[in-house]
Coordinates of C-alpha atoms in Angstrom, one line a residue:
M25 CA 63.7 -132.8 155.9
L26 CA 63.6 -136.0 153.8
K27 CA 60.1 -135.3 152.8
R28 CA 61.0 -131.8 151.7
V29 CA 63.9 -133.1 149.5
L30 CA 61.6 -135.6 147.9
H31 CA 59.0 -132.9 147.3
L32 CA 61.6 -130.6 145.6
S33 CA 62.9 -133.5 143.5
A34 CA 59.4 -134.2 142.3
I35 CA 58.9 -130.6 141.3
L36 CA 62.3 -130.6 139.5
L37 CA 61.4 -133.7 137.5
L38 CA 58.0 -132.4 136.6
A39 CA 59.6 -129.1 135.4
I40 CA 62.1 -131.1 133.2
A41 CA 59.4 -133.2 131.8
M42 CA 57.3 -130.2 131.0
N43 CA 60.2 -128.5 129.3
N44 CA 60.8 -131.6 127.1
C45 CA 57.2 -131.7 126.2
A46 CA 57.3 -128.0 125.2
N47 CA 60.3 -128.5 123.0
S48 CA 58.6 -131.3 121.1
I49 CA 55.4 -129.3 120.3
T50 CA 55.3 -127.8 116.8
P51 CA 53.9 -124.3 116.7
P52 CA 50.6 -123.9 114.9
G53 CA 50.6 -122.9 111.2
G54 CA 53.1 -125.5 110.0
G55 CA 52.6 -128.8 108.1
P56 CA 52.2 -129.6 104.5
K57 CA 49.7 -127.8 102.3
D58 CA 46.5 -129.8 101.5
E59 CA 46.7 -130.5 97.7
T60 CA 44.2 -133.3 97.7
A61 CA 40.9 -132.9 95.7
P62 CA 37.6 -133.9 97.3
T63 CA 36.6 -137.6 96.9
V64 CA 33.1 -138.8 96.0
I65 CA 32.0 -141.3 98.6
E66 CA 28.3 -141.8 97.5
T67 CA 25.9 -140.7 94.8
N68 CA 22.1 -141.1 95.1
P69 CA 20.9 -142.4 92.8
A70 CA 24.1 -144.2 92.0
N71 CA 26.2 -142.8 89.2
G72 CA 25.5 -144.9 86.1
S73 CA 22.0 -145.8 87.2
A74 CA 19.2 -146.8 84.8
N75 CA 15.5 -146.2 85.2
F76 CA 16.2 -142.8 86.7
I77 CA 13.0 -141.2 88.1
G78 CA 12.5 -137.9 89.7
N79 CA 14.2 -134.6 88.9
E80 CA 17.4 -134.5 91.1
F81 CA 20.5 -136.4 92.3
I82 CA 22.9 -135.9 95.2
I83 CA 26.7 -136.3 95.3
K84 CA 28.3 -136.8 98.7
F85 CA 32.0 -136.1 99.4
N86 CA 34.6 -136.8 102.1
E87 CA 34.9 -133.1 103.0
F88 CA 33.2 -129.8 102.8
I89 CA 33.2 -128.5 99.2
S90 CA 32.4 -125.4 97.1
L91 CA 31.3 -124.8 93.5
E92 CA 33.4 -122.4 91.4
N93 CA 31.8 -120.9 88.3
I94 CA 29.4 -123.8 88.0
Q95 CA 27.1 -122.0 85.5
Q96 CA 30.1 -121.6 83.1
S97 CA 31.7 -125.0 83.8
A98 CA 28.7 -127.4 83.8
L99 CA 27.7 -129.1 80.6
I100 CA 24.6 -131.2 80.1
S101 CA 24.3 -133.8 77.4
P102 CA 21.9 -133.9 75.6
P103 CA 21.6 -130.1 76.1
M104 CA 18.8 -128.7 78.1
A105 CA 16.9 -125.4 77.6
K106 CA 17.2 -124.6 81.3
M107 CA 20.2 -125.0 83.4
P108 CA 19.7 -127.2 86.5
D109 CA 20.0 -125.7 90.0
F110 CA 23.2 -126.6 91.9
K111 CA 23.1 -126.4 95.7
I112 CA 25.7 -127.2 98.3
K113 CA 24.4 -128.9 101.5
G114 CA 27.3 -129.5 103.8
K115 CA 29.5 -132.1 102.2
S116 CA 27.0 -132.8 99.4
I117 CA 25.9 -131.2 96.1
Q118 CA 22.2 -131.4 95.1
V119 CA 21.4 -131.1 91.4
K120 CA 17.8 -130.4 90.6
F121 CA 16.6 -130.3 87.0
N122 CA 14.2 -127.5 85.8
E123 CA 12.7 -129.3 82.9
E124 CA 11.2 -132.7 82.2
L125 CA 13.7 -135.4 81.2
M126 CA 13.3 -137.2 77.9
P127 CA 12.3 -140.9 78.1
N128 CA 14.8 -143.7 77.3
T129 CA 17.7 -141.2 77.2
T130 CA 21.2 -141.4 78.7
Y131 CA 22.2 -138.0 80.3
S132 CA 25.6 -136.9 81.4
V133 CA 26.3 -133.9 83.7
Y134 CA 29.9 -132.7 83.3
F135 CA 31.3 -130.5 86.2
G136 CA 34.7 -129.5 84.7
D137 CA 36.8 -128.1 87.5
A138 CA 33.9 -126.5 89.4
I139 CA 34.0 -128.9 92.4
T140 CA 36.7 -127.9 94.9
D141 CA 37.5 -128.3 98.6
I142 CA 36.4 -125.4 100.7
T143 CA 39.8 -124.4 102.0
E144 CA 42.6 -124.8 99.4
K145 CA 40.2 -124.9 96.3
N146 CA 41.8 -128.1 95.0
P147 CA 39.5 -129.1 92.0
L148 CA 38.0 -132.5 91.4
S149 CA 38.7 -132.3 87.6
N150 CA 36.3 -133.5 84.9
Y151 CA 33.8 -135.2 87.2
I152 CA 30.8 -136.6 85.2
Y153 CA 27.5 -137.9 86.6
I154 CA 25.7 -140.3 84.2
F155 CA 22.2 -141.7 84.4
S156 CA 19.5 -143.1 82.1
T157 CA 15.8 -142.6 82.0
G158 CA 15.5 -145.9 80.2
K159 CA 16.2 -149.5 81.0
F160 CA 19.9 -149.3 80.3
V161 CA 22.7 -146.8 80.3
D162 CA 24.5 -146.0 77.1
S163 CA 28.1 -146.8 77.9
L164 CA 30.3 -145.9 74.9
S165 CA 32.9 -143.2 74.9
I166 CA 34.9 -140.8 72.8
F167 CA 38.2 -139.2 73.9
G168 CA 40.5 -136.8 72.2
K169 CA 42.1 -133.4 72.2
V170 CA 41.8 -130.0 70.4
I171 CA 44.9 -128.5 69.0
N172 CA 45.7 -125.2 67.5
A173 CA 46.3 -126.1 63.9
F174 CA 49.0 -123.4 63.3
N175 CA 51.3 -123.9 66.3
L176 CA 50.1 -127.3 67.7
E177 CA 49.4 -125.9 71.2
P178 CA 46.6 -127.5 73.1
V179 CA 43.4 -125.4 73.2
E180 CA 41.9 -124.9 76.6
G181 CA 38.2 -124.1 77.1
A182 CA 37.0 -125.1 73.6
Y183 CA 33.6 -126.8 73.3
V184 CA 33.4 -130.1 71.4
G185 CA 30.1 -131.1 70.0
L186 CA 28.8 -134.4 68.6
Y187 CA 26.0 -134.5 66.0
K188 CA 24.0 -137.6 65.2
D189 CA 24.1 -138.8 61.6
N190 CA 20.3 -138.3 61.2
N191 CA 20.0 -134.9 59.6
D192 CA 19.0 -135.8 56.0
T193 CA 17.9 -132.2 55.2
I194 CA 21.0 -130.4 56.6
E195 CA 24.4 -130.6 54.9
F196 CA 27.4 -131.6 57.0
D197 CA 29.0 -128.2 56.7
S198 CA 25.8 -126.5 57.9
L199 CA 25.4 -128.5 61.2
P200 CA 27.2 -126.1 63.6
Y201 CA 25.5 -123.1 62.0
L202 CA 21.9 -124.4 62.2
I203 CA 21.5 -126.8 65.1
P204 CA 23.0 -127.3 68.6
P205 CA 25.1 -130.4 69.2
Y206 CA 23.5 -133.5 70.7
Y207 CA 26.4 -134.1 73.1
L208 CA 28.7 -131.5 74.5
S209 CA 32.1 -131.6 76.2
K210 CA 34.8 -129.0 77.0
T211 CA 38.6 -129.2 76.8
D212 CA 40.8 -129.0 79.9
K213 CA 44.2 -127.1 80.1
N214 CA 45.8 -129.9 78.1
G215 CA 43.3 -129.6 75.3
K216 CA 41.7 -133.0 76.3
F217 CA 38.0 -133.7 76.1
R218 CA 35.9 -136.8 76.8
F219 CA 32.4 -138.0 76.2
S220 CA 30.9 -140.8 78.2
G221 CA 27.5 -142.4 78.1
L222 CA 27.2 -142.3 74.4
S223 CA 24.8 -144.3 72.3
N224 CA 25.6 -146.8 69.6
N225 CA 25.6 -144.3 66.8
Y226 CA 27.9 -142.6 64.3
F227 CA 28.6 -139.0 65.0
F228 CA 30.1 -135.9 63.3
A229 CA 32.5 -134.1 65.6
F230 CA 33.2 -130.3 65.8
G231 CA 35.3 -128.2 68.0
L232 CA 34.3 -124.6 68.6
N233 CA 35.8 -121.7 70.5
D234 CA 32.4 -120.2 71.2
K235 CA 32.7 -116.5 71.8
N236 CA 29.1 -115.9 72.6
S237 CA 28.4 -119.2 74.4
N238 CA 25.4 -120.2 72.3
F239 CA 26.9 -123.4 70.9
F240 CA 26.5 -122.2 67.3
F241 CA 29.3 -121.4 64.9
D242 CA 27.9 -117.9 64.1
Q243 CA 30.8 -115.4 64.7
P244 CA 33.6 -114.6 62.2
V245 CA 36.1 -114.6 65.0
E246 CA 35.1 -118.0 66.3
E247 CA 37.6 -120.8 65.8
I248 CA 36.3 -124.1 64.4
A249 CA 37.7 -127.7 64.1
F250 CA 36.0 -130.7 62.5
L251 CA 36.5 -134.3 61.4
D252 CA 35.7 -134.8 57.8
S253 CA 34.4 -138.3 58.4
L254 CA 32.0 -140.0 60.9
I255 CA 33.3 -141.4 64.1
H256 CA 31.9 -144.3 66.2
P257 CA 32.4 -144.3 70.0
I258 CA 34.0 -147.3 71.7
F259 CA 33.4 -149.2 74.9
I260 CA 36.0 -148.8 77.7
P261 CA 35.4 -151.1 80.7
T262 CA 35.7 -149.4 84.1
I263 CA 35.3 -150.6 87.7
S264 CA 33.0 -147.8 88.8
L265 CA 32.0 -144.5 87.3
D266 CA 32.8 -142.7 90.5
T267 CA 36.4 -144.0 90.4
I268 CA 37.2 -142.8 86.9
N269 CA 36.0 -139.2 87.0
S270 CA 38.9 -137.6 88.8
D271 CA 41.2 -136.0 86.3
S272 CA 40.3 -138.5 83.6
S273 CA 42.2 -141.2 85.3
D274 CA 40.7 -143.9 83.0
I275 CA 43.0 -142.6 80.3
A276 CA 46.7 -142.0 80.3
T277 CA 47.7 -138.5 81.3
L278 CA 49.2 -136.3 78.7
D279 CA 52.8 -135.1 79.4
T280 CA 52.1 -131.4 78.7
N281 CA 55.7 -130.3 78.7
S282 CA 56.7 -133.0 76.3
F283 CA 53.7 -132.2 74.1
K284 CA 54.6 -128.5 74.0
K285 CA 58.2 -129.2 73.3
E286 CA 58.0 -131.8 70.6
K287 CA 54.8 -130.5 68.9
S288 CA 54.5 -133.5 66.7
F289 CA 51.3 -135.1 65.3
T290 CA 51.8 -138.1 67.5
T291 CA 50.5 -137.8 71.0
D292 CA 52.0 -138.4 74.4
S293 CA 49.0 -140.5 75.5
L294 CA 49.1 -144.0 74.2
F295 CA 45.4 -144.3 74.9
I296 CA 44.4 -141.3 72.9
E297 CA 46.8 -142.3 70.1
K298 CA 45.1 -145.6 69.8
Y299 CA 41.5 -144.7 70.4
G300 CA 41.2 -140.9 70.5
I301 CA 40.6 -138.2 67.9
D302 CA 42.5 -135.0 67.2
L303 CA 40.7 -131.9 66.2
Y304 CA 42.8 -129.1 64.6
M305 CA 41.3 -125.7 65.4
F306 CA 41.6 -122.7 63.1
T307 CA 40.0 -119.4 62.3
S308 CA 38.3 -119.4 59.0
K309 CA 39.8 -117.2 56.4
D310 CA 37.8 -114.0 55.7
T311 CA 37.3 -114.2 51.9
I312 CA 35.1 -111.1 51.6
Q313 CA 36.9 -108.0 50.5
R314 CA 36.3 -105.0 52.7
L315 CA 37.7 -101.5 53.0
L316 CA 38.9 -101.4 56.6
K317 CA 40.2 -97.8 56.7
A318 CA 41.3 -94.9 54.5
V319 CA 43.3 -92.3 56.4
V320 CA 45.8 -89.5 55.9
P321 CA 48.5 -90.4 58.4
A322 CA 50.9 -87.6 57.2
K323 CA 51.1 -84.8 54.7
N324 CA 51.1 -86.1 51.1
K325 CA 50.4 -89.6 52.2
I326 CA 47.1 -91.7 52.1
L327 CA 46.9 -95.2 53.6
F328 CA 44.2 -97.7 52.5
S329 CA 43.8 -100.9 54.5
F330 CA 41.8 -103.9 53.1
S331 CA 40.7 -107.3 54.4
Q332 CA 42.1 -109.0 51.3
P333 CA 44.9 -108.3 48.7
A334 CA 43.9 -105.1 46.9
N335 CA 45.6 -105.7 43.5
N336 CA 42.2 -105.5 41.8
V337 CA 40.8 -102.6 43.7
T338 CA 39.9 -99.5 41.6
F339 CA 39.5 -95.9 42.6
K340 CA 37.2 -93.3 41.1
K341 CA 37.7 -89.6 42.0
L342 CA 34.2 -88.1 42.6
K343 CA 35.2 -84.6 43.6
Y344 CA 38.4 -82.5 43.6
Q345 CA 40.2 -84.1 40.8
L346 CA 43.8 -85.3 41.3
S347 CA 46.0 -86.4 38.4
D348 CA 47.3 -89.9 38.4
S349 CA 50.7 -88.5 37.7
L350 CA 50.8 -87.0 41.1
I351 CA 50.3 -90.4 42.8
L352 CA 52.9 -93.1 43.5
S353 CA 51.5 -96.4 44.9
E354 CA 53.2 -98.8 47.2
Y355 CA 51.7 -102.1 48.4
S356 CA 52.5 -104.1 51.5
A357 CA 54.1 -107.5 51.3
N358 CA 50.8 -109.3 51.1
S359 CA 49.1 -106.5 49.2
D360 CA 46.3 -105.8 51.7
T361 CA 47.6 -102.3 52.5
L362 CA 48.1 -99.6 49.8
V363 CA 49.9 -96.3 50.4
W364 CA 49.6 -93.4 48.0
Y365 CA 52.4 -90.8 48.0
L366 CA 51.2 -87.5 46.6
N367 CA 53.2 -84.9 44.8
N368 CA 52.1 -81.5 46.3
P369 CA 48.5 -81.6 45.3
T370 CA 46.8 -78.2 44.9
I371 CA 43.5 -79.6 46.4
D372 CA 42.9 -79.9 50.2
S373 CA 40.3 -82.7 50.0
L374 CA 39.6 -85.8 48.1
E375 CA 36.5 -88.0 47.6
L376 CA 37.0 -91.5 46.3
L377 CA 34.6 -94.3 45.2
I378 CA 36.4 -97.6 45.9
K379 CA 35.4 -100.8 44.1
E380 CA 36.5 -104.3 43.3
Y381 CA 35.1 -106.2 40.4
G382 CA 32.2 -103.8 40.3
D383 CA 31.3 -104.2 44.0
T384 CA 31.4 -101.0 46.0
L385 CA 33.7 -101.2 49.0
G386 CA 33.1 -97.7 50.2
I387 CA 33.4 -94.0 49.7
A388 CA 36.4 -92.3 51.3
Y389 CA 36.2 -88.6 52.3
L390 CA 39.8 -87.4 52.9
K391 CA 41.2 -84.1 54.1
L392 CA 44.7 -84.0 52.6
D393 CA 46.1 -81.9 55.5
P394 CA 45.8 -84.1 58.5
S395 CA 47.1 -81.4 60.9
K396 CA 44.8 -80.7 63.9
K397 CA 46.8 -77.6 64.9
S398 CA 45.2 -74.2 65.0
A399 CA 45.5 -71.8 62.1
R400 CA 47.7 -69.6 64.3
V401 CA 50.2 -72.4 65.0
R402 CA 50.2 -73.6 61.4
E403 CA 51.0 -70.0 60.3
K404 CA 53.8 -69.8 62.7
E405 CA 55.3 -73.1 61.5
E406 CA 55.0 -72.3 57.8
G407 CA 58.3 -70.5 58.0
K408 CA 60.1 -73.6 59.3
K409 CA 61.9 -75.7 56.8
E410 CA 60.7 -79.3 56.4
F411 CA 63.2 -82.1 56.0
L412 CA 63.1 -85.7 55.0
S413 CA 63.0 -88.4 57.7
W414 CA 64.8 -91.7 57.2
K415 CA 65.7 -95.0 59.0
S416 CA 68.3 -97.6 58.3
N417 CA 68.3 -101.4 58.7
I418 CA 71.2 -101.2 61.2
S419 CA 70.3 -102.9 64.5
S420 CA 72.2 -102.2 67.6
S421 CA 74.9 -100.4 65.5
T422 CA 75.8 -103.8 63.9
L423 CA 75.6 -105.1 60.4
E424 CA 75.7 -108.9 59.8
P425 CA 78.7 -110.0 57.7
D426 CA 76.4 -111.1 55.0
G427 CA 74.1 -108.0 55.3
K428 CA 73.5 -105.0 53.1
L429 CA 73.2 -101.5 54.3
Q430 CA 69.8 -99.9 53.4
I431 CA 68.2 -96.5 54.1
T432 CA 64.4 -95.9 53.7
F433 CA 63.0 -92.4 53.4
N434 CA 59.5 -91.2 54.3
Q435 CA 58.9 -90.0 50.7
P436 CA 59.9 -91.1 47.2
M437 CA 63.2 -89.7 45.9
I438 CA 63.6 -87.8 42.7
K439 CA 67.2 -86.8 43.0
F440 CA 70.5 -87.8 44.6
N441 CA 73.2 -85.1 44.6
N442 CA 76.3 -87.2 44.6
V443 CA 78.7 -84.5 45.7
D444 CA 82.4 -85.0 46.7
S445 CA 81.5 -84.6 50.4
S446 CA 79.6 -88.0 50.5
I447 CA 82.0 -90.5 52.1
L448 CA 82.2 -94.1 53.2
V449 CA 84.9 -94.8 55.8
I450 CA 86.0 -98.4 56.3
N451 CA 88.3 -98.5 59.3
A452 CA 90.8 -95.8 58.3
D453 CA 90.2 -96.0 54.5
T454 CA 88.0 -93.4 53.0
I455 CA 85.9 -93.9 49.8
L456 CA 84.6 -90.7 48.1
N457 CA 81.2 -90.7 46.5
P458 CA 79.9 -94.2 47.5
E459 CA 77.6 -95.7 45.0
I460 CA 73.9 -96.0 45.8
I461 CA 71.1 -98.1 44.3
F462 CA 67.4 -97.6 44.5
V463 CA 65.9 -101.0 45.3
D464 CA 62.2 -100.3 45.0
S465 CA 60.0 -99.0 42.2
I466 CA 59.0 -95.7 43.8
R467 CA 62.6 -94.9 45.0
R468 CA 62.1 -94.7 48.7
T469 CA 64.8 -97.2 49.7
I470 CA 68.4 -97.1 48.8
E471 CA 71.2 -99.6 49.1
I472 CA 74.9 -98.8 49.5
P473 CA 76.9 -101.7 48.0
F474 CA 80.3 -102.4 49.4
K475 CA 82.2 -105.5 50.4
V476 CA 81.4 -106.3 54.1
E477 CA 84.4 -107.5 56.1
E478 CA 84.2 -109.1 59.6
E479 CA 85.3 -107.2 62.7
T480 CA 85.3 -103.8 60.9
K481 CA 84.2 -100.3 61.8
Y482 CA 82.2 -98.3 59.2
Y483 CA 81.1 -94.7 58.9
I484 CA 79.0 -93.3 56.1
S485 CA 78.0 -89.7 55.6
F486 CA 75.8 -87.8 53.2
P487 CA 75.9 -84.0 53.3
D488 CA 72.9 -81.8 53.8
S489 CA 70.5 -81.9 50.8
A490 CA 72.1 -85.0 49.3
F491 CA 68.6 -86.4 48.7
T492 CA 65.6 -84.6 47.3
S493 CA 62.0 -86.0 47.3
W494 CA 59.5 -85.5 44.6
N495 CA 57.9 -82.9 46.8
N496 CA 61.1 -81.0 46.7
I497 CA 61.9 -81.8 50.3
H498 CA 65.6 -82.2 51.1
S499 CA 67.5 -84.4 53.6
K500 CA 69.6 -83.1 56.5
E501 CA 73.1 -84.5 56.9
I502 CA 73.0 -88.3 57.3
E503 CA 75.6 -90.0 59.5
I504 CA 75.6 -93.7 60.3
R505 CA 78.2 -95.5 62.4
F506 CA 78.2 -99.2 62.6
K507 CA 80.4 -102.3 62.9
T508 CA 80.6 -105.9 62.0
L509 CA 81.5 -108.6 64.5
P510 CA 84.0 -111.4 64.1
T511 CA 82.8 -114.5 62.4
S512 CA 83.6 -116.4 65.7
D513 CA 80.7 -114.5 67.4
Y514 CA 78.2 -116.4 65.2
G515 CA 77.0 -120.0 64.9
F516 CA 76.5 -121.9 61.6
L517 CA 73.9 -124.6 60.9
T518 CA 73.3 -127.1 58.1
L519 CA 69.9 -128.7 57.9
K520 CA 69.3 -131.7 55.5
L521 CA 65.6 -132.2 54.7
F522 CA 64.2 -135.6 53.6
P523 CA 60.4 -135.4 52.9
H524 CA 58.5 -138.7 52.4
E525 CA 56.5 -137.2 49.6
K526 CA 57.4 -134.7 46.9
Q527 CA 55.2 -131.7 47.4
N528 CA 55.5 -128.0 48.3
Y529 CA 56.9 -127.2 51.7
I530 CA 57.8 -124.1 53.7
I531 CA 60.7 -124.4 56.2
Q532 CA 60.9 -121.7 58.9
M533 CA 63.6 -121.1 61.5
L534 CA 62.0 -119.6 64.6
N535 CA 63.3 -118.1 67.8
E536 CA 61.9 -118.9 71.2
K537 CA 59.0 -116.4 70.7
E538 CA 58.2 -118.2 67.4
E539 CA 59.2 -115.2 65.4
I540 CA 60.4 -116.1 61.9
L541 CA 64.2 -115.7 61.6
N542 CA 64.4 -117.3 58.1
E543 CA 62.0 -118.8 55.6
A544 CA 62.7 -121.0 52.6
Y545 CA 60.7 -123.1 50.1
F546 CA 61.4 -126.6 48.8
S547 CA 59.6 -129.6 47.3
N548 CA 62.0 -132.6 47.7
D549 CA 65.3 -133.6 49.4
T550 CA 67.3 -130.5 50.0
T551 CA 70.1 -129.0 52.2
I552 CA 69.9 -125.5 53.6
T553 CA 72.9 -123.7 55.1
Y554 CA 72.3 -121.0 57.7
N555 CA 75.2 -118.6 58.2
Y556 CA 75.9 -116.0 60.8
I557 CA 73.2 -117.0 63.4
K558 CA 73.4 -115.1 66.6
P559 CA 73.8 -117.3 69.7
Q560 CA 70.2 -118.3 70.7
T561 CA 67.8 -121.2 70.9
V562 CA 66.0 -121.9 67.6
Q563 CA 63.4 -124.4 66.4
F564 CA 62.3 -125.4 62.9
K565 CA 58.7 -125.6 61.6
I566 CA 57.5 -127.1 58.3
I567 CA 54.3 -126.1 56.6
F568 CA 52.8 -128.5 54.1
D569 CA 52.1 -125.8 51.5
D570 CA 49.3 -127.6 49.6
N571 CA 48.4 -124.7 47.3
N572 CA 52.0 -123.4 46.9
N573 CA 51.2 -119.9 47.9
H574 CA 54.1 -119.6 50.3
K575 CA 52.0 -119.2 53.4
W576 CA 50.0 -121.3 55.8
D577 CA 46.3 -121.5 55.1
P578 CA 43.6 -122.3 57.5
G579 CA 40.8 -124.8 56.8
D580 CA 37.4 -124.1 55.2
L581 CA 34.4 -125.9 56.6
T582 CA 32.2 -125.0 53.6
K583 CA 34.7 -126.8 51.3
D584 CA 35.4 -129.7 53.7
L585 CA 39.0 -128.5 53.7
Q586 CA 41.3 -129.1 56.6
P587 CA 44.0 -126.6 57.6
E588 CA 47.4 -127.1 56.1
K589 CA 49.5 -129.5 58.2
V590 CA 52.4 -128.2 60.2
Q591 CA 55.2 -130.1 61.9
Y592 CA 57.9 -129.1 64.3
F593 CA 61.5 -130.5 64.4
P594 CA 61.5 -132.9 67.4
K595 CA 64.0 -130.8 69.4
E596 CA 65.1 -127.2 69.9
I597 CA 68.6 -126.4 68.7
K598 CA 71.0 -124.2 70.8
I599 CA 73.2 -122.0 68.6
R600 CA 76.6 -121.4 70.1
A601 CA 79.2 -118.9 69.0
N602 CA 81.9 -120.3 66.7
W603 CA 80.1 -123.7 66.4
E604 CA 79.0 -125.5 63.3
I605 CA 75.9 -127.8 63.7
A606 CA 74.6 -130.4 61.2
E607 CA 71.1 -131.8 61.6
E608 CA 68.8 -134.1 59.5
W609 CA 65.1 -134.2 59.4
K610 CA 63.0 -137.0 57.9
F611 CA 59.3 -136.3 57.8

């Protein structure tokens, strides 16, 4: 009996122990996610070796790895005609060259973010393998970043090329057009780039958003950046090449969020600020005049679009003559679009020879009736009366307290029938025959002047046929209801500007999408007051308007001209309803 009790006790204790063990076991599938990049444990020959012989090298890692888009990520400096072969062997990468190496030359093989672990794809960023076929390894470096010149955003994926100062027969501004760079690098997501293993020489530096991946500046849409002076690399001591190639840990890391927010010309990396270079990237201005299109978007309307302002463009009618008195011209704000409004032409086609300063831009063949409807449908619709279309500048049924009510028609007006039934109602007060003013030269836009009061309801009405176009088309009845909000719904801001130098500036107020809310021009100390701002977050941007044309201009490599400098106010400003804010900006 005693033995039986002892046996049962042992079973019970064993069951309790097993239950405790089961409760302490974590089910599979948990644990923290692996976010660690692979680590280089050995290179053969050693990274940074001199007297390199053979045609391959091997990099060993602490885990199994993969290569992601290696053909697009890898860069070899000096450039090679044939890309090396990259093969994975277990926890190693074998790199085999497909052409003979030059003697007494330091090479660098840049991997970008191509090396990742095999499971979570964590990249070993910006790894570089350096070797020399000579007795010593060139050990100088250049660091920097590429920045969009217009908005100061870092540019990712741009190539940066270095050219030796030994091209006596090729002008500086022709280098990226005619020869490939001697050294190549590529920017990371923060716009940073680096060169290692550079020789003791002076270099020209160019940045290129290379659309066709041939390392030449040969496409009009390709963005370019350049330094207008020579640069010399510096020596930066490091413990081991294999210890500095993970995410550029030999330089201070850029605080991307701070860089994006402040957008100033100073950097967040003390290292780059002291030793690095900034390349400001831009798209070259297209200075060649071109006729982009000539179309008939609607009846009695022709639209011409050009690559440049068209103020000096001339038109010669080759066939089907059309009197100039039947044409009213309207240019866009920057004059690169021209619209002709026609007064019931009797011809159905027009052929135009378009020139500028004697150069032929093109010949336009235009059918003046753009309708694609069948003859049967057109015949059926001929009996229907055509009316003018219009739009007002009222947004969300609200007019700002300092705004002006405007109405724009689709055709020029020839007549306003100011009859007694035209009314403007302000709250309960009615004004008969409100005044109108044509604000443009071809009489398409009218303004209704009246004193705008806050927190007021308005109603304006024009009867049927109050407006007549020069094509004898009449308007239907026009009714617009809108209101103004109380002043307390808006914010107010005063900005005092103190430039260090007297020159031409553009100051822009931008919303969070960088859309322009307000633009002004000044040249010295000034104060700008912004009234009736809707609650939102705004930022300010200054353009150094060197040529005083009231717009930002990109650079011009052929003229050794950098893009116009821009600068952002160091902080965003939150506009609150019924608040007044005062700011100062010294720049």
